[in-house]
Amino acid sequence: MTRTLQSFAVLALALVLCLAPDRPARARELSYTVTATLPHDEEAFTQGLLFAQGQFFESTGLYGQSTLRRVDPATGKVLARRELDRNHFGEGLALLGGVLYQLTWRQRLVLLYDAATLEPRGSLPLETEGWGIAATPFGLVTSDGTPTLTWRDPLTFKPGRSVAVTDRNRPVERLNELEWAEGWILANVWHDDRIAVVSPATGKVAAWIACAPLRARLPGLPRESDLNGVAWDPAAKRLYVTGKNWPAVFQLKLEEWPAP
């Protein structure tokens, strides 16, 4: 290649690089320390988990086996329990204003309960499949297995604002269990041992929490033992993580949240 052709090739490459769109930075993984391993009912097909008033509230799934539970974190003992109708498949769970909101998978219903007594308080319609739900300062936010998160009116459950979740400009499919923590939405991904740390404003994934090392501590888990329980303790700044039929709940201390 002549010197002229070499110079032309260099100029052409420089032009391509200048015109190419900026590639977004890869979302980093957050470091954490396991500070405690707590017992968990292996029979619980966990679909939703939250921490409030020093206790866990848990939603479990499967037809004919779905429940709503109040659980002692230290012992794993079920302190109170309510069985769902056999035709209801329990999903995500949120607490707002003293009311528990429990999603159902394909029944197009949101079941309401008094948080103090677990007594039923009626239901609300849901136009999509129910997967995950969390209480935020802006109302309730839900997932339905797609990349879309939708905010809803707590009184009617009608949809309002929605946001598409992306990582490096690619949609993140199968969003499931949700939690609100430190201004972020935490969303675990079905069939993936990772939790996305999502901006509620833009839907962009700012970081990931890799939970495969937690699963590795639990050999012999059944096939459908997906990571599917994420709860945040805002007072102690602790994250609790478990899954379907996991015999343990892991208490995590995150080393550093992403910059806002």
PDB file of C-alpha atoms in Angstrom, residues 51-202:
ATOM      1  CA  PHE A  51     -39.819  -5.772  54.781  1.00  0.00           C
ATOM      2  CA  ALA A  52     -41.924  -3.591  57.095  1.00  0.00           C
ATOM      3  CA  GLN A  53     -42.384  -3.167  60.839  1.00  0.00           C
ATOM      4  CA  GLY A  54     -39.505  -5.553  61.511  1.00  0.00           C
ATOM      5  CA  GLN A  55     -41.177  -8.416  59.629  1.00  0.00           C
ATOM      6  CA  PHE A  56     -41.355  -9.935  56.176  1.00  0.00           C
ATOM      7  CA  PHE A  57     -44.553  -9.953  54.178  1.00  0.00           C
ATOM      8  CA  GLU A  58     -44.438 -12.611  51.488  1.00  0.00           C
ATOM      9  CA  SER A  59     -46.569 -13.646  48.522  1.00  0.00           C
ATOM     10  CA  THR A  60     -46.267 -17.218  47.255  1.00  0.00           C
ATOM     11  CA  GLY A  61     -47.552 -18.696  44.014  1.00  0.00           C
ATOM     12  CA  LEU A  62     -48.777 -21.836  42.230  1.00  0.00           C
ATOM     13  CA  TYR A  63     -52.422 -22.731  41.738  1.00  0.00           C
ATOM     14  CA  GLY A  64     -53.904 -24.295  44.851  1.00  0.00           C
ATOM     15  CA  GLN A  65     -50.854 -23.290  46.923  1.00  0.00           C
ATOM     16  CA  SER A  66     -50.750 -19.486  46.757  1.00  0.00           C
ATOM     17  CA  THR A  67     -50.617 -17.623  50.065  1.00  0.00           C
ATOM     18  CA  LEU A  68     -50.053 -14.283  51.734  1.00  0.00           C
ATOM     19  CA  ARG A  69     -47.777 -14.501  54.774  1.00  0.00           C
ATOM     20  CA  ARG A  70     -46.326 -12.456  57.607  1.00  0.00           C
ATOM     21  CA  VAL A  71     -42.981 -13.978  58.621  1.00  0.00           C
ATOM     22  CA  ASP A  72     -40.456 -13.549  61.438  1.00  0.00           C
ATOM     23  CA  PRO A  73     -37.137 -12.809  59.660  1.00  0.00           C
ATOM     24  CA  ALA A  74     -34.930 -14.293  62.396  1.00  0.00           C
ATOM     25  CA  THR A  75     -36.610 -17.701  62.529  1.00  0.00           C
ATOM     26  CA  GLY A  76     -38.504 -17.992  59.248  1.00  0.00           C
ATOM     27  CA  LYS A  77     -41.635 -18.802  61.257  1.00  0.00           C
ATOM     28  CA  VAL A  78     -44.920 -17.913  59.577  1.00  0.00           C
ATOM     29  CA  LEU A  79     -46.732 -15.645  62.048  1.00  0.00           C
ATOM     30  CA  ALA A  80     -49.910 -15.221  60.020  1.00  0.00           C
ATOM     31  CA  ARG A  81     -51.108 -16.740  56.764  1.00  0.00           C
ATOM     32  CA  ARG A  82     -53.981 -16.390  54.347  1.00  0.00           C
ATOM     33  CA  GLU A  83     -54.752 -18.881  51.582  1.00  0.00           C
ATOM     34  CA  LEU A  84     -55.741 -17.607  48.156  1.00  0.00           C
ATOM     35  CA  ASP A  85     -58.590 -19.030  46.109  1.00  0.00           C
ATOM     36  CA  ARG A  86     -57.429 -22.173  44.302  1.00  0.00           C
ATOM     37  CA  ASN A  87     -57.944 -20.415  40.975  1.00  0.00           C
ATOM     38  CA  HIS A  88     -55.625 -17.542  41.920  1.00  0.00           C
ATOM     39  CA  PHE A  89     -51.874 -17.618  41.346  1.00  0.00           C
ATOM     40  CA  GLY A  90     -50.172 -15.188  43.746  1.00  0.00           C
ATOM     41  CA  GLU A  91     -47.515 -12.834  42.388  1.00  0.00           C
ATOM     42  CA  GLY A  92     -45.861  -9.553  43.473  1.00  0.00           C
ATOM     43  CA  LEU A  93     -46.619  -7.781  46.764  1.00  0.00           C
ATOM     44  CA  ALA A  94     -46.484  -4.146  47.909  1.00  0.00           C
ATOM     45  CA  LEU A  95     -47.470  -2.168  51.009  1.00  0.00           C
ATOM     46  CA  LEU A  96     -48.861   1.347  50.772  1.00  0.00           C
ATOM     47  CA  GLY A  97     -50.933   3.276  53.302  1.00  0.00           C
ATOM     48  CA  GLY A  98     -51.530   0.255  55.521  1.00  0.00           C
ATOM     49  CA  VAL A  99     -52.867  -1.794  52.586  1.00  0.00           C
ATOM     50  CA  LEU A 100     -51.166  -4.831  51.047  1.00  0.00           C
ATOM     51  CA  TYR A 101     -51.523  -5.144  47.280  1.00  0.00           C
ATOM     52  CA  GLN A 102     -51.061  -8.704  46.009  1.00  0.00           C
ATOM     53  CA  LEU A 103     -50.992  -9.291  42.266  1.00  0.00           C
ATOM     54  CA  THR A 104     -52.381 -12.381  40.580  1.00  0.00           C
ATOM     55  CA  TRP A 105     -50.707 -13.788  37.509  1.00  0.00           C
ATOM     56  CA  ARG A 106     -53.448 -14.281  34.899  1.00  0.00           C
ATOM     57  CA  GLN A 107     -56.618 -13.634  36.865  1.00  0.00           C
ATOM     58  CA  ARG A 108     -56.546  -9.882  36.119  1.00  0.00           C
ATOM     59  CA  LEU A 109     -57.090  -9.043  39.768  1.00  0.00           C
ATOM     60  CA  VAL A 110     -55.187  -7.216  42.491  1.00  0.00           C
ATOM     61  CA  LEU A 111     -56.097  -8.521  45.949  1.00  0.00           C
ATOM     62  CA  LEU A 112     -56.169  -6.027  48.838  1.00  0.00           C
ATOM     63  CA  TYR A 113     -55.578  -6.775  52.532  1.00  0.00           C
ATOM     64  CA  ASP A 114     -55.291  -4.932  55.814  1.00  0.00           C
ATOM     65  CA  ALA A 115     -51.571  -5.066  56.616  1.00  0.00           C
ATOM     66  CA  ALA A 116     -52.149  -5.374  60.369  1.00  0.00           C
ATOM     67  CA  THR A 117     -54.561  -8.321  60.209  1.00  0.00           C
ATOM     68  CA  LEU A 118     -54.243  -9.746  56.659  1.00  0.00           C
ATOM     69  CA  GLU A 119     -58.032  -9.400  56.423  1.00  0.00           C
ATOM     70  CA  PRO A 120     -59.245  -9.029  52.807  1.00  0.00           C
ATOM     71  CA  ARG A 121     -60.287  -5.556  51.701  1.00  0.00           C
ATOM     72  CA  GLY A 122     -61.597  -6.306  48.228  1.00  0.00           C
ATOM     73  CA  SER A 123     -59.891  -6.297  44.849  1.00  0.00           C
ATOM     74  CA  LEU A 124     -59.098  -4.071  41.882  1.00  0.00           C
ATOM     75  CA  PRO A 125     -59.005  -4.877  38.160  1.00  0.00           C
ATOM     76  CA  LEU A 126     -55.725  -5.366  36.314  1.00  0.00           C
ATOM     77  CA  GLU A 127     -55.615  -5.233  32.511  1.00  0.00           C
ATOM     78  CA  THR A 128     -52.331  -7.140  32.139  1.00  0.00           C
ATOM     79  CA  GLU A 129     -50.651 -10.162  33.655  1.00  0.00           C
ATOM     80  CA  GLY A 130     -49.427  -9.484  37.180  1.00  0.00           C
ATOM     81  CA  TRP A 131     -45.716 -10.018  37.852  1.00  0.00           C
ATOM     82  CA  GLY A 132     -44.057  -7.517  40.200  1.00  0.00           C
ATOM     83  CA  ILE A 133     -45.145  -4.489  42.204  1.00  0.00           C
ATOM     84  CA  ALA A 134     -43.511  -1.961  44.531  1.00  0.00           C
ATOM     85  CA  ALA A 135     -44.560   1.135  46.449  1.00  0.00           C
ATOM     86  CA  THR A 136     -42.662   4.291  45.454  1.00  0.00           C
ATOM     87  CA  PRO A 137     -42.974   7.964  46.441  1.00  0.00           C
ATOM     88  CA  PHE A 138     -44.828   8.376  43.126  1.00  0.00           C
ATOM     89  CA  GLY A 139     -47.391   5.616  43.704  1.00  0.00           C
ATOM     90  CA  LEU A 140     -47.368   1.934  42.874  1.00  0.00           C
ATOM     91  CA  VAL A 141     -45.227   0.626  40.020  1.00  0.00           C
ATOM     92  CA  THR A 142     -45.832  -2.746  38.341  1.00  0.00           C
ATOM     93  CA  SER A 143     -44.177  -5.126  35.893  1.00  0.00           C
ATOM     94  CA  ASP A 144     -45.805  -7.645  33.559  1.00  0.00           C
ATOM     95  CA  GLY A 145     -42.890  -9.645  32.166  1.00  0.00           C
ATOM     96  CA  THR A 146     -42.098  -7.093  29.451  1.00  0.00           C
ATOM     97  CA  PRO A 147     -39.454  -4.311  29.575  1.00  0.00           C
ATOM     98  CA  THR A 148     -42.171  -1.829  30.609  1.00  0.00           C
ATOM     99  CA  LEU A 149     -42.747  -0.551  34.155  1.00  0.00           C
ATOM    100  CA  THR A 150     -46.102   1.148  34.779  1.00  0.00           C
ATOM    101  CA  TRP A 151     -47.155   3.493  37.576  1.00  0.00           C
ATOM    102  CA  ARG A 152     -50.715   3.038  38.854  1.00  0.00           C
ATOM    103  CA  ASP A 153     -53.320   4.851  40.908  1.00  0.00           C
ATOM    104  CA  PRO A 154     -53.545   3.050  44.295  1.00  0.00           C
ATOM    105  CA  LEU A 155     -57.313   3.658  44.467  1.00  0.00           C
ATOM    106  CA  THR A 156     -58.276   2.393  41.017  1.00  0.00           C
ATOM    107  CA  PHE A 157     -55.128   0.680  39.746  1.00  0.00           C
ATOM    108  CA  LYS A 158     -55.552   2.466  36.444  1.00  0.00           C
ATOM    109  CA  PRO A 159     -52.256   2.872  34.556  1.00  0.00           C
ATOM    110  CA  GLY A 160     -50.493   6.208  34.340  1.00  0.00           C
ATOM    111  CA  ARG A 161     -46.921   6.935  33.367  1.00  0.00           C
ATOM    112  CA  SER A 162     -44.778   4.105  32.019  1.00  0.00           C
ATOM    113  CA  VAL A 163     -41.085   3.721  31.281  1.00  0.00           C
ATOM    114  CA  ALA A 164     -39.165   1.218  29.146  1.00  0.00           C
ATOM    115  CA  VAL A 165     -36.211  -0.398  30.911  1.00  0.00           C
ATOM    116  CA  THR A 166     -33.025  -0.582  28.857  1.00  0.00           C
ATOM    117  CA  ASP A 167     -29.406  -1.606  29.326  1.00  0.00           C
ATOM    118  CA  ARG A 168     -26.975  -0.133  26.777  1.00  0.00           C
ATOM    119  CA  ASN A 169     -30.008   0.933  24.711  1.00  0.00           C
ATOM    120  CA  ARG A 170     -31.371  -2.616  24.598  1.00  0.00           C
ATOM    121  CA  PRO A 171     -34.701  -3.529  26.227  1.00  0.00           C
ATOM    122  CA  VAL A 172     -34.505  -5.676  29.364  1.00  0.00           C
ATOM    123  CA  GLU A 173     -37.161  -8.391  29.008  1.00  0.00           C
ATOM    124  CA  ARG A 174     -38.871 -10.488  31.707  1.00  0.00           C
ATOM    125  CA  LEU A 175     -38.898  -7.878  34.469  1.00  0.00           C
ATOM    126  CA  ASN A 176     -40.389  -9.528  37.537  1.00  0.00           C
ATOM    127  CA  GLU A 177     -40.180  -8.841  41.295  1.00  0.00           C
ATOM    128  CA  LEU A 178     -39.788  -5.130  42.124  1.00  0.00           C
ATOM    129  CA  GLU A 179     -38.570  -3.098  45.100  1.00  0.00           C
ATOM    130  CA  TRP A 180     -37.923   0.590  45.799  1.00  0.00           C
ATOM    131  CA  ALA A 181     -34.561   1.378  47.405  1.00  0.00           C
ATOM    132  CA  GLU A 182     -32.610   4.611  47.793  1.00  0.00           C
ATOM    133  CA  GLY A 183     -34.370   6.299  44.891  1.00  0.00           C
ATOM    134  CA  TRP A 184     -33.960   3.343  42.517  1.00  0.00           C
ATOM    135  CA  ILE A 185     -36.270   0.591  41.312  1.00  0.00           C
ATOM    136  CA  LEU A 186     -34.773  -2.844  41.874  1.00  0.00           C
ATOM    137  CA  ALA A 187     -36.067  -5.381  39.354  1.00  0.00           C
ATOM    138  CA  ASN A 188     -35.088  -8.997  39.202  1.00  0.00           C
ATOM    139  CA  VAL A 189     -35.209 -10.674  35.803  1.00  0.00           C
ATOM    140  CA  TRP A 190     -37.034 -13.991  35.413  1.00  0.00           C
ATOM    141  CA  HIS A 191     -34.600 -16.866  34.752  1.00  0.00           C
ATOM    142  CA  ASP A 192     -31.626 -14.596  35.489  1.00  0.00           C
ATOM    143  CA  ASP A 193     -29.751 -14.406  38.809  1.00  0.00           C
ATOM    144  CA  ARG A 194     -29.356 -10.640  38.538  1.00  0.00           C
ATOM    145  CA  ILE A 195     -31.224  -7.641  39.895  1.00  0.00           C
ATOM    146  CA  ALA A 196     -31.330  -4.496  37.764  1.00  0.00           C
ATOM    147  CA  VAL A 197     -30.924  -1.118  39.463  1.00  0.00           C
ATOM    148  CA  VAL A 198     -33.226   1.043  37.346  1.00  0.00           C
ATOM    149  CA  SER A 199     -33.655   4.810  37.103  1.00  0.00           C
ATOM    150  CA  PRO A 200     -37.354   5.625  37.657  1.00  0.00           C
ATOM    151  CA  ALA A 201     -36.952   8.725  35.478  1.00  0.00           C
ATOM    152  CA  THR A 202     -35.320   7.216  32.388  1.00  0.00           C
TER     153      THR A 202
END
